């Protein structure tokens, strides 16, 4: 038998024969690719994660009594609730710190947004217990108990900031597919307007927020707005965020599936204090180049602070950071000039309401 060299045989093929072979080859590849896409789609549809329906929603305003956008909106919705109601769910607007609201001050005895931890929620009620601790226990009784199956499904907690943060969403759990999907929906609904997402999940920085009573806590932080002041544009921005959030919940409860999504978030890394002297007094202020630059990249050598002698104190860091809550008025007492974050992505799985399957079974 004579052995034929494959290369020589290929050279003897006519251009027409080669063209036909290539066409057949690409047809087979394209067919296989189509089958792969069909398989991938079927696998994706099979991996839908059923989530419990969200039936009880609260909207908190007045957690801090001098942040007026949420207070104005909640009081309006308590009298005119049609705007926030959606079929198949209860939406309860609620003033969380009425004494602070009455005095237009951040708090009476202590920060209500930092006392929803087991020690304070379980503290024995005595005559001299701080007002906000007592109030936290009342809120936990109404909307919780925190961490239980009886807790409210979702709480929007409305806040203002003096920092130039725009309309920011605050997440507490990087593994909560429902709230990640909600953020994705709100961001798309408000595009091209920017809606940053701040992730406050951290092993050492514990916030114990008012909204953490719910299974799905979502903070809404809108600024810049001075304390004790209402700006129409800031209130409107907050109102739109809540509207689209409620729309998402309604669609979810009605059976709409939300395919896997990815969102960009800013994860908190540390709180940065002002430079201080030996008497613990602030000796430098936010540099003009940093002021109002929330969410903008901060690189090694960029100016942070400026002393009254004109000395520039620069940022020293190995990687790019993204500061926020820059020069927040309420955080002077907390010894916080800004929060340093890094940019990352969160991915949520394909979700739908588990009630859909129950209704159609």
XYZ file of N, CA, C and O in Angstrom, residues 44-45 47-51 54 177-186 188 244-262 347-353 356:
184
model
N -29.288 28.141 32.911
C -29.562 29.368 33.650
C -30.981 29.387 34.172
O -31.242 29.743 35.313
N -31.932 28.981 33.306
C -33.322 28.983 33.737
C -33.555 27.976 34.846
O -34.390 28.188 35.717
N -31.440 27.363 37.131
C -30.753 27.804 38.338
C -31.407 29.010 38.974
O -30.807 29.686 39.783
N -32.654 29.315 38.570
C -33.373 30.410 39.209
C -33.548 30.091 40.686
O -33.953 28.987 41.052
N -33.221 31.076 41.537
C -33.325 30.869 42.977
C -34.633 31.480 43.471
O -34.802 32.703 43.421
N -35.575 30.645 43.917
C -36.823 31.200 44.453
C -36.557 31.946 45.765
O -35.842 31.447 46.639
N -37.102 33.136 45.888
C -36.970 33.941 47.100
C -38.355 34.215 47.674
O -39.321 34.371 46.929
N -41.897 39.631 49.160
C -41.675 40.743 50.094
C -43.016 41.422 50.318
O -43.493 42.183 49.472
N -28.907 38.629 47.447
C -29.245 38.756 46.032
C -30.408 39.715 45.800
O -30.438 40.450 44.803
N -31.369 39.717 46.716
C -32.558 40.555 46.527
C -32.191 42.037 46.512
O -32.607 42.782 45.617
N -31.426 42.498 47.486
C -31.088 43.919 47.539
C -30.101 44.307 46.433
O -30.153 45.428 45.929
N -29.232 43.389 46.044
C -28.333 43.679 44.915
C -29.152 43.856 43.642
O -28.928 44.791 42.856
N -30.111 42.964 43.422
C -30.991 43.089 42.258
C -31.789 44.398 42.314
O -31.994 45.060 41.287
N -32.242 44.778 43.487
C -32.979 46.027 43.632
C -32.104 47.222 43.260
O -32.544 48.141 42.539
N -30.867 47.230 43.739
C -29.948 48.317 43.395
C -29.719 48.377 41.891
O -29.693 49.467 41.292
N -29.568 47.221 41.278
C -29.374 47.153 39.832
C -30.585 47.762 39.113
O -30.442 48.539 38.146
N -31.778 47.451 39.583
C -33.006 47.969 38.975
C -33.088 49.490 39.141
O -33.406 50.215 38.184
N -32.818 49.978 40.342
C -32.905 51.418 40.608
C -31.873 52.177 39.781
O -32.173 53.232 39.200
N -30.561 51.355 36.911
C -30.990 51.375 35.513
C -32.169 52.334 35.304
O -32.246 53.032 34.284
N -38.795 53.793 42.654
C -38.281 52.696 41.842
C -38.000 51.455 42.698
O -38.156 50.323 42.217
N -37.614 51.654 43.942
C -37.433 50.511 44.834
C -38.731 49.774 45.070
O -38.790 48.537 45.030
N -39.811 50.517 45.303
C -41.122 49.895 45.495
C -41.624 49.239 44.211
O -42.259 48.177 44.252
N -41.339 49.865 43.071
C -41.708 49.248 41.796
C -41.015 47.895 41.624
O -41.632 46.923 41.149
N -39.750 47.835 41.999
C -39.007 46.572 41.902
C -39.672 45.493 42.763
O -39.858 44.356 42.308
N -40.019 45.853 43.996
C -40.643 44.877 44.894
C -41.958 44.381 44.299
O -42.261 43.180 44.328
N -42.743 45.304 43.751
C -44.027 44.920 43.154
C -43.825 43.947 41.993
O -44.506 42.919 41.901
N -42.890 44.253 41.110
C -42.607 43.368 39.973
C -42.141 41.999 40.446
O -42.542 40.960 39.917
N -41.288 41.995 41.448
C -40.787 40.738 42.009
C -41.934 39.905 42.573
O -42.056 38.701 42.289
N -42.799 40.542 43.348
C -43.926 39.816 43.935
C -44.902 39.296 42.887
O -45.548 38.265 43.080
N -44.997 40.009 41.759
C -45.908 39.614 40.694
C -45.354 38.475 39.842
O -46.044 37.956 38.959
N -44.105 38.083 40.072
C -43.556 36.930 39.368
C -42.492 37.228 38.334
O -41.997 36.304 37.678
N -42.130 38.496 38.165
C -41.087 38.818 37.201
C -39.765 38.202 37.647
O -39.379 38.291 38.808
N -39.097 37.558 36.691
C -37.771 36.993 36.974
C -36.702 38.044 36.699
O -36.796 38.814 35.743
N -35.695 38.046 37.543
C -34.569 38.955 37.371
C -33.317 38.122 37.138
O -32.866 37.410 38.040
N -32.789 38.155 35.908
C -31.618 37.330 35.587
C -30.383 37.792 36.339
O -30.380 38.875 36.945
N -29.334 36.994 36.336
C -28.105 37.378 37.051
C -27.649 38.773 36.635
O -27.767 39.170 35.474
N -27.153 39.522 37.600
C -26.682 40.875 37.316
C -25.433 41.168 38.133
O -25.146 40.497 39.129
N -24.721 42.180 37.702
C -23.520 42.634 38.410
C -23.599 44.145 38.575
O -23.962 44.858 37.640
N -22.208 40.427 42.412
C -23.052 39.700 41.467
C -24.199 39.038 42.206
O -23.995 38.449 43.272
N -25.384 39.159 41.645
C -26.566 38.504 42.210
C -27.042 37.421 41.259
O -26.947 37.560 40.034
N -27.568 36.359 41.826
C -28.086 35.268 41.016
C -29.441 35.582 40.411
O -30.045 36.626 40.653
N -29.918 34.652 39.610
C -31.213 34.739 38.931
C -32.311 34.475 39.958
O -32.369 33.399 40.550
N -33.188 35.456 40.203
C -34.176 35.294 41.264
C -35.595 35.484 40.742
O -35.830 36.142 39.729
N -36.521 34.870 41.457
C -37.944 35.137 41.275
C -38.632 34.815 42.597
O -38.087 34.114 43.454
N -39.847 35.301 42.750
C -40.589 35.079 43.986
C -41.041 33.628 44.086
O -41.563 33.065 43.109
N -44.783 32.531 43.273
C -45.285 32.281 41.921
C -45.521 30.794 41.718
O -46.543 30.349 41.260
